PDB file of C-alpha atoms in Angstrom:
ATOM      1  CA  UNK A 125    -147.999  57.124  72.567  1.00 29.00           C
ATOM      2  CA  UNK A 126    -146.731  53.717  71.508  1.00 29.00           C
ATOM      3  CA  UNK A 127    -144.192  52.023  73.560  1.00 36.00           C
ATOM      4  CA  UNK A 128    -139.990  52.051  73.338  1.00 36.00           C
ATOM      5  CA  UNK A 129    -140.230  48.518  74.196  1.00 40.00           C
ATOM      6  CA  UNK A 130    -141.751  47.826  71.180  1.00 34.00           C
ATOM      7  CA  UNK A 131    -140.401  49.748  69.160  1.00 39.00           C
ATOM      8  CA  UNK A 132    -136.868  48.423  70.337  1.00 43.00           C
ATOM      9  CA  UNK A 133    -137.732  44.866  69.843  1.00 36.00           C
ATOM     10  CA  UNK A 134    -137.155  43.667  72.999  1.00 35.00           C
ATOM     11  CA  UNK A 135    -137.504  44.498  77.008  1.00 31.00           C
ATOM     12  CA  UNK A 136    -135.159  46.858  78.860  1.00 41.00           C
ATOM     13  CA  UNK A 137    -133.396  46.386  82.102  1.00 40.00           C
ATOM     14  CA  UNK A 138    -135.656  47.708  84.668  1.00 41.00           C
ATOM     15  CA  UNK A 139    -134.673  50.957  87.196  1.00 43.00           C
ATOM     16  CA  UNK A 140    -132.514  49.303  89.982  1.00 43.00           C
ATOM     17  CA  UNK A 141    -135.035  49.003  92.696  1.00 41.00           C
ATOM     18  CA  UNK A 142    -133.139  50.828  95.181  1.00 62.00           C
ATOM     19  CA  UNK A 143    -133.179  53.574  93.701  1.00 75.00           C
ATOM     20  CA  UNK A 144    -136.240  55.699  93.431  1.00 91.00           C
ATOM     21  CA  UNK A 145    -137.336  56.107  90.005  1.00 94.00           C
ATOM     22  CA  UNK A 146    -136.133  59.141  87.807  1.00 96.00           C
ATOM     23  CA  UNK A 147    -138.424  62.028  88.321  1.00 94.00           C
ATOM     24  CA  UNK A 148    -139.715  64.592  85.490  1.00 97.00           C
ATOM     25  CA  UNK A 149    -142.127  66.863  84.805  1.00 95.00           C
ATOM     26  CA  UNK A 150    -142.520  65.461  81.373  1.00 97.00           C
ATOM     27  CA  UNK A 151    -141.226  62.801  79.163  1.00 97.00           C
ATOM     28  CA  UNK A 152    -137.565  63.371  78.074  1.00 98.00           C
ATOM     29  CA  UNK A 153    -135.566  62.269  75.467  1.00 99.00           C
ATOM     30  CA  UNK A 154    -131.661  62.015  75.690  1.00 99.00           C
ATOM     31  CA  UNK A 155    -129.625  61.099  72.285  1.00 99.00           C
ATOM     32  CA  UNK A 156    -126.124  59.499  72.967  1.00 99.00           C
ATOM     33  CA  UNK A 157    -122.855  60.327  70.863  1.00 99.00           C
ATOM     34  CA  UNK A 158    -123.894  61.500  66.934  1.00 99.00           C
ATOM     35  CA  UNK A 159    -120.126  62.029  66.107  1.00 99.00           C
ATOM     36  CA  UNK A 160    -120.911  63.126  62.875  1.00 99.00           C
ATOM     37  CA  UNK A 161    -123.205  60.549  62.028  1.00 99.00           C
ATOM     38  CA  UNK A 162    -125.957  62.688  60.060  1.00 99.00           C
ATOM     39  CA  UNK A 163    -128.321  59.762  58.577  1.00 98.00           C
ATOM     40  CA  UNK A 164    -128.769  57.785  61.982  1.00 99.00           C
ATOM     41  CA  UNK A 165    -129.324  61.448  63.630  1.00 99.00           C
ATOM     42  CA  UNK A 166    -132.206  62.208  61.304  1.00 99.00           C
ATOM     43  CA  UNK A 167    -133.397  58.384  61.738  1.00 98.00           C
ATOM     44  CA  UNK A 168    -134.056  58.644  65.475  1.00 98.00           C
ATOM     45  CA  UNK A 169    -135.316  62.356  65.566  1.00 98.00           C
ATOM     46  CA  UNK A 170    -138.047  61.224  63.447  1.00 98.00           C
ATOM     47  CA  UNK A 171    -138.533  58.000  65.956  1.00 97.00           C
ATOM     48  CA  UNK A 172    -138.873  60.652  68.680  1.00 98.00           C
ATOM     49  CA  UNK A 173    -141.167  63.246  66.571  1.00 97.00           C
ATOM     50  CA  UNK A 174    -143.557  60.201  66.059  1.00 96.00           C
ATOM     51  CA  UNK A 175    -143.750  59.395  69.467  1.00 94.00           C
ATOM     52  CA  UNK A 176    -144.063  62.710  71.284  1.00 96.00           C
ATOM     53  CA  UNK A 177    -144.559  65.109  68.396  1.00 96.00           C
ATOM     54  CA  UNK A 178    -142.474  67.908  67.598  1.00 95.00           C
ATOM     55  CA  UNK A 179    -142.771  69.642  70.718  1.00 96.00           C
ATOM     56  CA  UNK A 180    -140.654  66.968  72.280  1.00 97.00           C
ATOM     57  CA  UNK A 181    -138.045  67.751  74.652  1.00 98.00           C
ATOM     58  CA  UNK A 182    -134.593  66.686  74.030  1.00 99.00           C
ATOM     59  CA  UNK A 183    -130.847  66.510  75.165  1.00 99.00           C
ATOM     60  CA  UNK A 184    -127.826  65.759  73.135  1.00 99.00           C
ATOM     61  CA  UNK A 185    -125.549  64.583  75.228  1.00 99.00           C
ATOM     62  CA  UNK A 186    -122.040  65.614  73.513  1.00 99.00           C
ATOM     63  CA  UNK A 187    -119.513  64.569  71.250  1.00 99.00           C
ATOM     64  CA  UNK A 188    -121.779  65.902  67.929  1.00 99.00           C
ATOM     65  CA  UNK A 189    -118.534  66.182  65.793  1.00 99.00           C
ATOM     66  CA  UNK A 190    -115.490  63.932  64.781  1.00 99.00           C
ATOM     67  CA  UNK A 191    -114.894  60.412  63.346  1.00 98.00           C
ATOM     68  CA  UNK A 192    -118.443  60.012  61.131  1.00 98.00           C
ATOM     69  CA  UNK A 193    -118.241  61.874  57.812  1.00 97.00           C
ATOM     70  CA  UNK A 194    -120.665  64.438  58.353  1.00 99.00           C
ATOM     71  CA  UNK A 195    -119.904  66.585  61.138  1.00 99.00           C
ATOM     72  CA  UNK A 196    -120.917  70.175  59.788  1.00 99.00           C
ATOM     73  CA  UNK A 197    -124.218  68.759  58.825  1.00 99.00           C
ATOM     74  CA  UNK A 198    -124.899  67.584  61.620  1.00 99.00           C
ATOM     75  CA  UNK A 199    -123.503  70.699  63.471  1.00 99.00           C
ATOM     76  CA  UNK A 200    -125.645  72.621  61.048  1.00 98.00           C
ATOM     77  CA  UNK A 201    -128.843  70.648  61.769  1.00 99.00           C
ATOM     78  CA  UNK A 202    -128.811  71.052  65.342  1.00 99.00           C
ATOM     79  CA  UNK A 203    -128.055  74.596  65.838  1.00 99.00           C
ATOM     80  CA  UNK A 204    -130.847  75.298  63.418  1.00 98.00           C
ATOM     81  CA  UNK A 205    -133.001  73.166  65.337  1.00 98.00           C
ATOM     82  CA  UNK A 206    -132.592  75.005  68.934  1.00 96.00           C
ATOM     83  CA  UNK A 207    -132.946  78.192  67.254  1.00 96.00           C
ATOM     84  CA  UNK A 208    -136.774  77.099  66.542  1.00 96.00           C
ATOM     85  CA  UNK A 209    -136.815  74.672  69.399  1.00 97.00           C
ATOM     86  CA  UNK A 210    -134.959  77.088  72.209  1.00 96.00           C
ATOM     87  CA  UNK A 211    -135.138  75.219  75.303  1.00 96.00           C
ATOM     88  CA  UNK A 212    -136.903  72.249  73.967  1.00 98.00           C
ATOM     89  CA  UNK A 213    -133.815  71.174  72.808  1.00 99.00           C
ATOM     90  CA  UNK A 214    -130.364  71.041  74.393  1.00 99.00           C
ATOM     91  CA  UNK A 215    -126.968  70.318  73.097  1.00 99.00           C
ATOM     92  CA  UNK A 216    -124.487  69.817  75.852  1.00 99.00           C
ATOM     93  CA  UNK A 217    -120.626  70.050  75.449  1.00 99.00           C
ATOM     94  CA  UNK A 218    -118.516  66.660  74.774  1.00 99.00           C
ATOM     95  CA  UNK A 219    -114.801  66.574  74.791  1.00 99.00           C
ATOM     96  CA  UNK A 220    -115.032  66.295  71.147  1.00 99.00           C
ATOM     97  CA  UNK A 221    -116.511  70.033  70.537  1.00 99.00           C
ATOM     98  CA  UNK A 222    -114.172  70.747  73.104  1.00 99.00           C
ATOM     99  CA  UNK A 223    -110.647  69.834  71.536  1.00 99.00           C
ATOM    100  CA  UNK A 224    -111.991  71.550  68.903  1.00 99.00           C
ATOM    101  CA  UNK A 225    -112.494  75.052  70.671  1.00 99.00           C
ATOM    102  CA  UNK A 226    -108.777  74.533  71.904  1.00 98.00           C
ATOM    103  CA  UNK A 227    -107.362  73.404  68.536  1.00 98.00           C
ATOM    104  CA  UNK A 228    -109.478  76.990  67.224  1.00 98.00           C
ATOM    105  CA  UNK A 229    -107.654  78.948  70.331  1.00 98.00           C
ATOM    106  CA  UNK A 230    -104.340  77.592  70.506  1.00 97.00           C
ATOM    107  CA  UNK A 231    -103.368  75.621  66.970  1.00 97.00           C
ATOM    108  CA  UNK A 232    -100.068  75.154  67.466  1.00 94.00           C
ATOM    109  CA  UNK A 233    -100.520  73.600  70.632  1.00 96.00           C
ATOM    110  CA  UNK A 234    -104.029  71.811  70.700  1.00 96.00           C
ATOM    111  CA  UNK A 235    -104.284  71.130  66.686  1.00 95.00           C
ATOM    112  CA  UNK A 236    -102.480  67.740  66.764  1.00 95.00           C
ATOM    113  CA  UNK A 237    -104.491  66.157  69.379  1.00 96.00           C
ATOM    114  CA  UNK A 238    -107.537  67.019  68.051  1.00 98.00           C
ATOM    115  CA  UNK A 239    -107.172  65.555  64.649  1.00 97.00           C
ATOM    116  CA  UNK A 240    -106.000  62.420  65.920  1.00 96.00           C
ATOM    117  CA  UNK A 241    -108.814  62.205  67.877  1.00 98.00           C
ATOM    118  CA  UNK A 242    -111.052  62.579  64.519  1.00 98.00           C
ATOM    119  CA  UNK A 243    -111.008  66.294  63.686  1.00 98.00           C
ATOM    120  CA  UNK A 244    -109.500  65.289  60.481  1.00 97.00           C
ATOM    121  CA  UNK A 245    -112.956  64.345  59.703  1.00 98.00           C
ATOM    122  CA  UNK A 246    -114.441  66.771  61.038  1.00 99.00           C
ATOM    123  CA  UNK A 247    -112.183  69.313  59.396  1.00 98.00           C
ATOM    124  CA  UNK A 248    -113.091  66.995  55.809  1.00 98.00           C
ATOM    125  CA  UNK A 249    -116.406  67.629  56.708  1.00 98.00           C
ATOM    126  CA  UNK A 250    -116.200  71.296  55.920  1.00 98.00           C
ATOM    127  CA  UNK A 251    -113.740  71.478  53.376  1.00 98.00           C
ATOM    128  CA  UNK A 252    -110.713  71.927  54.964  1.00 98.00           C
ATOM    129  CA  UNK A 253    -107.510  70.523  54.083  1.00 95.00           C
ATOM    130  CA  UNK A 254    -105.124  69.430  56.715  1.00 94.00           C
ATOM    131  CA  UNK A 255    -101.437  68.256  54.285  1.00 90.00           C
ATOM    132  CA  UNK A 256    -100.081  67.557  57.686  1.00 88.00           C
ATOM    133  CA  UNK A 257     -97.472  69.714  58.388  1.00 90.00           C
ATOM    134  CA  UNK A 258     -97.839  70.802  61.862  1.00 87.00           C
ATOM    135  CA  UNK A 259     -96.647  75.013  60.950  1.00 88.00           C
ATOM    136  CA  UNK A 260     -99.611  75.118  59.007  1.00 94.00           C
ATOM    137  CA  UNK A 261    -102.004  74.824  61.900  1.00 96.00           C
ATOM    138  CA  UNK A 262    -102.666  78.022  62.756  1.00 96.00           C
ATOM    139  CA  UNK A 263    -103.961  78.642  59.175  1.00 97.00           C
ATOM    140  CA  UNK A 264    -105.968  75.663  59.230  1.00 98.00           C
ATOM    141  CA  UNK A 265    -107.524  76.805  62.554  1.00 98.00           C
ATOM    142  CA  UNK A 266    -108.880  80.207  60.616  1.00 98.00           C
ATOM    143  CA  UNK A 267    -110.132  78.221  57.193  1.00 98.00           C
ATOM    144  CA  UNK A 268    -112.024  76.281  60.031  1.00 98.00           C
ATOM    145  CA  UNK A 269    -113.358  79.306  62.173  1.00 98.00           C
ATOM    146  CA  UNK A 270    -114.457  80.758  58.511  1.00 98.00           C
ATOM    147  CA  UNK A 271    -116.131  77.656  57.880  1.00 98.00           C
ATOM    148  CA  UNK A 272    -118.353  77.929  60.987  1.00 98.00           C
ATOM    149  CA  UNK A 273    -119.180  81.537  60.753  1.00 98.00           C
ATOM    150  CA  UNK A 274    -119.554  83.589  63.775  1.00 98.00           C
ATOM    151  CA  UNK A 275    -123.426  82.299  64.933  1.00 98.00           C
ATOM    152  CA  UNK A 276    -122.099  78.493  65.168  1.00 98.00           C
ATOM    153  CA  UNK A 277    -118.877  79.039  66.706  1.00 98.00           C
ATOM    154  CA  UNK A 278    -120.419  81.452  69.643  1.00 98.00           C
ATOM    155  CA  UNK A 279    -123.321  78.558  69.764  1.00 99.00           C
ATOM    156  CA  UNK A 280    -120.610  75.828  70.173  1.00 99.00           C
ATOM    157  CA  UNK A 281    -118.409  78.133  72.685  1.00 98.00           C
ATOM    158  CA  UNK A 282    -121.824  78.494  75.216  1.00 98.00           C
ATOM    159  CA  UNK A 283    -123.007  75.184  74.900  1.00 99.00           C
ATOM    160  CA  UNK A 284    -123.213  73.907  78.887  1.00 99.00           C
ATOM    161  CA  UNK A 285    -122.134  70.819  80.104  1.00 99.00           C
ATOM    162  CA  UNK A 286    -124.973  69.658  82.331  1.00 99.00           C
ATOM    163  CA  UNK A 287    -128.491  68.910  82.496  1.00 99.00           C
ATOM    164  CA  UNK A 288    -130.537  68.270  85.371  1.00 98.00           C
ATOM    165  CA  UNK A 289    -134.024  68.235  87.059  1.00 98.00           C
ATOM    166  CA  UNK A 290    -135.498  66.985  89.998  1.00 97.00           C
ATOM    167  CA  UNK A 291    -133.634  63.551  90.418  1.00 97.00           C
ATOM    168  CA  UNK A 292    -132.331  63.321  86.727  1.00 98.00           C
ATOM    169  CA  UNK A 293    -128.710  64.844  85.624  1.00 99.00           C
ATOM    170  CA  UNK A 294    -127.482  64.680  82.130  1.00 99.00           C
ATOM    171  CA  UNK A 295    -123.712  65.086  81.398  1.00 99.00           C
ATOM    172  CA  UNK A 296    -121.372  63.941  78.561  1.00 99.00           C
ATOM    173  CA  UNK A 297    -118.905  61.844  80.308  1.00 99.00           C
ATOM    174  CA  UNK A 298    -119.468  61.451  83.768  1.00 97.00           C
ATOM    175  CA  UNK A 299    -119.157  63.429  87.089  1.00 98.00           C
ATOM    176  CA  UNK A 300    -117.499  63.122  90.909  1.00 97.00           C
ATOM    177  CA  UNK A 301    -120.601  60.918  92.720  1.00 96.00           C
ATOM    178  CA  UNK A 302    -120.133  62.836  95.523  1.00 95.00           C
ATOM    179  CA  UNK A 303    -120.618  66.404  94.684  1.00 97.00           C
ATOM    180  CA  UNK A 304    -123.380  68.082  92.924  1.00 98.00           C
ATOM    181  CA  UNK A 305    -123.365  68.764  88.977  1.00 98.00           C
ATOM    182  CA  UNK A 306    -123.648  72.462  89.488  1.00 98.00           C
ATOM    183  CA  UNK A 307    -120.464  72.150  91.485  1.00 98.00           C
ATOM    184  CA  UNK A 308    -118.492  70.470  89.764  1.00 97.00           C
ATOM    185  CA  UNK A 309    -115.766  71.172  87.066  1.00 97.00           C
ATOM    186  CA  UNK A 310    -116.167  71.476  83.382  1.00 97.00           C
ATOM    187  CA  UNK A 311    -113.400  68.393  82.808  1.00 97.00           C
ATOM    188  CA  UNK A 312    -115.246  65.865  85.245  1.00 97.00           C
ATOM    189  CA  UNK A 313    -118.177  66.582  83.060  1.00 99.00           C
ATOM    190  CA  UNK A 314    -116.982  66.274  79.598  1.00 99.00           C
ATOM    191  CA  UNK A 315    -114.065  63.978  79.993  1.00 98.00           C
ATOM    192  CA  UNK A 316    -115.208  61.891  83.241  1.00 98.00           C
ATOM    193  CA  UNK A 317    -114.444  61.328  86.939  1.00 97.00           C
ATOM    194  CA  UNK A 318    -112.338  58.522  87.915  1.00 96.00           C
ATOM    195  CA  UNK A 319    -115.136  57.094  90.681  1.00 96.00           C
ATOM    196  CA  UNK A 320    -117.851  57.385  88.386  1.00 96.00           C
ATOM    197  CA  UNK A 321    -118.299  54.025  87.658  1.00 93.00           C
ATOM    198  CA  UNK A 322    -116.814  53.103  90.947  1.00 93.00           C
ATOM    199  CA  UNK A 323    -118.736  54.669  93.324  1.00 93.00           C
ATOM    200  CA  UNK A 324    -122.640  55.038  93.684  1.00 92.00           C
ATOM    201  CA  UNK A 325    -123.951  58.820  93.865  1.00 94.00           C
ATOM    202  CA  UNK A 326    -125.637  59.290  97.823  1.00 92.00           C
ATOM    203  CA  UNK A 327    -128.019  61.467  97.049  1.00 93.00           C
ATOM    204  CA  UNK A 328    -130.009  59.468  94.421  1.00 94.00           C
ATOM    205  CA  UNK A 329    -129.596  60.987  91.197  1.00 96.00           C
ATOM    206  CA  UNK A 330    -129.728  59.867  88.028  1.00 98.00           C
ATOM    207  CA  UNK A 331    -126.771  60.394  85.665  1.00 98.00           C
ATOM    208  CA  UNK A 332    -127.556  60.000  82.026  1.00 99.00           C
ATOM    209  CA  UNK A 333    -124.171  60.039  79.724  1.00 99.00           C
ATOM    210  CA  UNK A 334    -122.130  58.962  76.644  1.00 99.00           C
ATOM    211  CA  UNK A 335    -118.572  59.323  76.201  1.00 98.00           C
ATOM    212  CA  UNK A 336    -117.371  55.501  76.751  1.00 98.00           C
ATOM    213  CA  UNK A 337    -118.914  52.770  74.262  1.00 98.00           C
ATOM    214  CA  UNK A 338    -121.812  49.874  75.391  1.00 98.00           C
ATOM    215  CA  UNK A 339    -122.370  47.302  72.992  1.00 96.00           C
ATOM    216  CA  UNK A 340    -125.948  48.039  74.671  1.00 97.00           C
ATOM    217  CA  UNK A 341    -127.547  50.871  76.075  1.00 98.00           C
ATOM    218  CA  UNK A 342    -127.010  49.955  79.853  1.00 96.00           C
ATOM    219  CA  UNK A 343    -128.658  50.582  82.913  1.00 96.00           C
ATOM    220  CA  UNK A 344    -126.750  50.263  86.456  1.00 94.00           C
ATOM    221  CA  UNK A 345    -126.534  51.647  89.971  1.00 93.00           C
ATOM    222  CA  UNK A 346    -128.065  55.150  88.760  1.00 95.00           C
ATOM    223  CA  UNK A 347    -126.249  55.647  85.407  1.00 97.00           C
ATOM    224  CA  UNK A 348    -127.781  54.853  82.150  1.00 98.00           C
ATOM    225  CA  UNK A 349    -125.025  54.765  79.265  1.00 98.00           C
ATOM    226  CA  UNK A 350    -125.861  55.794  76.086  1.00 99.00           C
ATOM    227  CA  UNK A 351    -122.930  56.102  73.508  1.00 99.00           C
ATOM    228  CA  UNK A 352    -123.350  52.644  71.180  1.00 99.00           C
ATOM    229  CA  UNK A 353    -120.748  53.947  69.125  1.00 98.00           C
ATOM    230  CA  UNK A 354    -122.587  55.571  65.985  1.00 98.00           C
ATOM    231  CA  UNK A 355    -119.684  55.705  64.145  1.00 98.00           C
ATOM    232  CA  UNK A 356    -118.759  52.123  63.838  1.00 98.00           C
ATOM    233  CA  UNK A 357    -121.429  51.718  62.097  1.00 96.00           C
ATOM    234  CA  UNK A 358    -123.720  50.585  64.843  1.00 97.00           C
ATOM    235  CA  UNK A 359    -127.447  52.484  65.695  1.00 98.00           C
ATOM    236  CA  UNK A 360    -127.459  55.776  67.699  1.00 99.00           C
ATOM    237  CA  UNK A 361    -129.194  55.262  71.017  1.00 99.00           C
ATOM    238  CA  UNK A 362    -131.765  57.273  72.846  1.00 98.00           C
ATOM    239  CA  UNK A 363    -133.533  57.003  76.038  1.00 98.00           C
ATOM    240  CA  UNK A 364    -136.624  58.148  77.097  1.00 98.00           C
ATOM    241  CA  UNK A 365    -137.575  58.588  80.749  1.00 98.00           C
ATOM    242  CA  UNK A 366    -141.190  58.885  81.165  1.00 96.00           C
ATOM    243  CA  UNK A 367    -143.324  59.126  84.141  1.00 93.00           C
ATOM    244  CA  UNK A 368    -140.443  57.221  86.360  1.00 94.00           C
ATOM    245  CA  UNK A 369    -139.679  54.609  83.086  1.00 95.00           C
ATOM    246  CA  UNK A 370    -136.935  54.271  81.412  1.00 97.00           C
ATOM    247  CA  UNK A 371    -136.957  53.065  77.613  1.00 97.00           C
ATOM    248  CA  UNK A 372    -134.620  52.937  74.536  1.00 98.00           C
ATOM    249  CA  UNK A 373    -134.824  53.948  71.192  1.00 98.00           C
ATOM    250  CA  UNK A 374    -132.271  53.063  68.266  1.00 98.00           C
ATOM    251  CA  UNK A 375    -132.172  54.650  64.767  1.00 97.00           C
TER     252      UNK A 375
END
């Protein structure tokens, strides 16, 4: 297996050394936010295939939808992928796929937010035209849900919101540092925790994410940020953590 440095271009900021290194039982590969983003997705899947083959095991870490222009493909790409990869691959829940779920449930309601947020692209994505007049929501809402068909749309409503093993936890946005993941409520995962980047997790674990934009793929006191903003037209991110190392990947 040939080395993320390299293939990078340039060295990585090593595991704070007070912290013990992240634990696994085998290499693991966590992709930041796609939103929608289709070419760069494909890009770094096959950086990852040609490192670990096609068994690999990987983690999206939320937000797969909104703001890029191809949303359903990439929705489509990934749900086809876990049915043949099952556990070897795991999409967790952003805030993104979220608002969407709500806009889907209550239209009238959640629809506005949503689209502003990028569903409009989303909703472009799979042929669906929004005029903008807010009573025509709720029939937007069920061109959408026919869109999806019934297997995506159950797939998207189950998908969890955490990740974790031994010393490693991946969420979308963040989480409260001072309880455990499993604890925890769905918001602090997919939309954050006000002390996350504020105050240091006690009991050692790892916390990969996305959700806020790096310029860089950044290492610091325990959390490793991932979401380089695909959409802008900068490279999806990855990182791998391998046998207590921790390495990048961009498409």
């Amino acid at each position: 297996m040939f080395s993320f440095n390299r293939l990078f271009g340039r060295e990585v900021e090593p595991a704070n050394s007070k912290l013990s290194s992240p634990q696994l039982s085998e290499p693991l590969f966590v992709i930041g936010d796609i939103h929608g983003c289709h070419d760069q997705l494909e890009t770094l899947l096959e950086k990852i295939w040609q490192a670990e083959g096609y068994d690999a095991r990987i983690i999206t870490v939320g937000d797969m939808i909104d703001r890029g222009a191809d949303s359903s493909v990439v929705l489509q790409r990934l749900f086809a992928l876990q049915r043949v990869a099952g556990s070897r691959l795991t999409c967790l829940k952003g805030n993104h796929e979220q608002m969407m779920l709500d806009f889907l449930a209550k239209p009238e309601s959640a629809g506005l937010r949503w689209i502003q947020a990028g569903g409009l692209n989303t909703l472009e994505s799979f042929n669906v035209t929004w005029g903008g007049q807010l009573n025509s929501l709720t029939a937007i809402a069920e061109q959408l849900s026919q869109a999806l068909g019934p297997d995506l749309l159950v797939w998207l409503q189950g998908l969890p919101t955490f990740w974790e093993e031994s010393n490693v936890g991946v969420v979308h946005a963040g989480a409260d540092p001072t309880a455990p993941l499993s604890d925890q409520k769905d918001d602090n995962l997919i939309w954050g925790h006000s002390d996350f980047r504020k105050v240091r997790r006690p009991d050692g674990q790892w916390i990969v994410h996305g959700h806020t934009i790096v310029k860089e793929p950044r290492i610091k006191n325990g959390r490793i940020s991932i979401d380089t903003g695909a959409y802008t037209g900068r490279p999806l991110t990855a990182v791998e953590i391998n046998d207590g190392q921790i390495m990048f990947l961009q498409s």
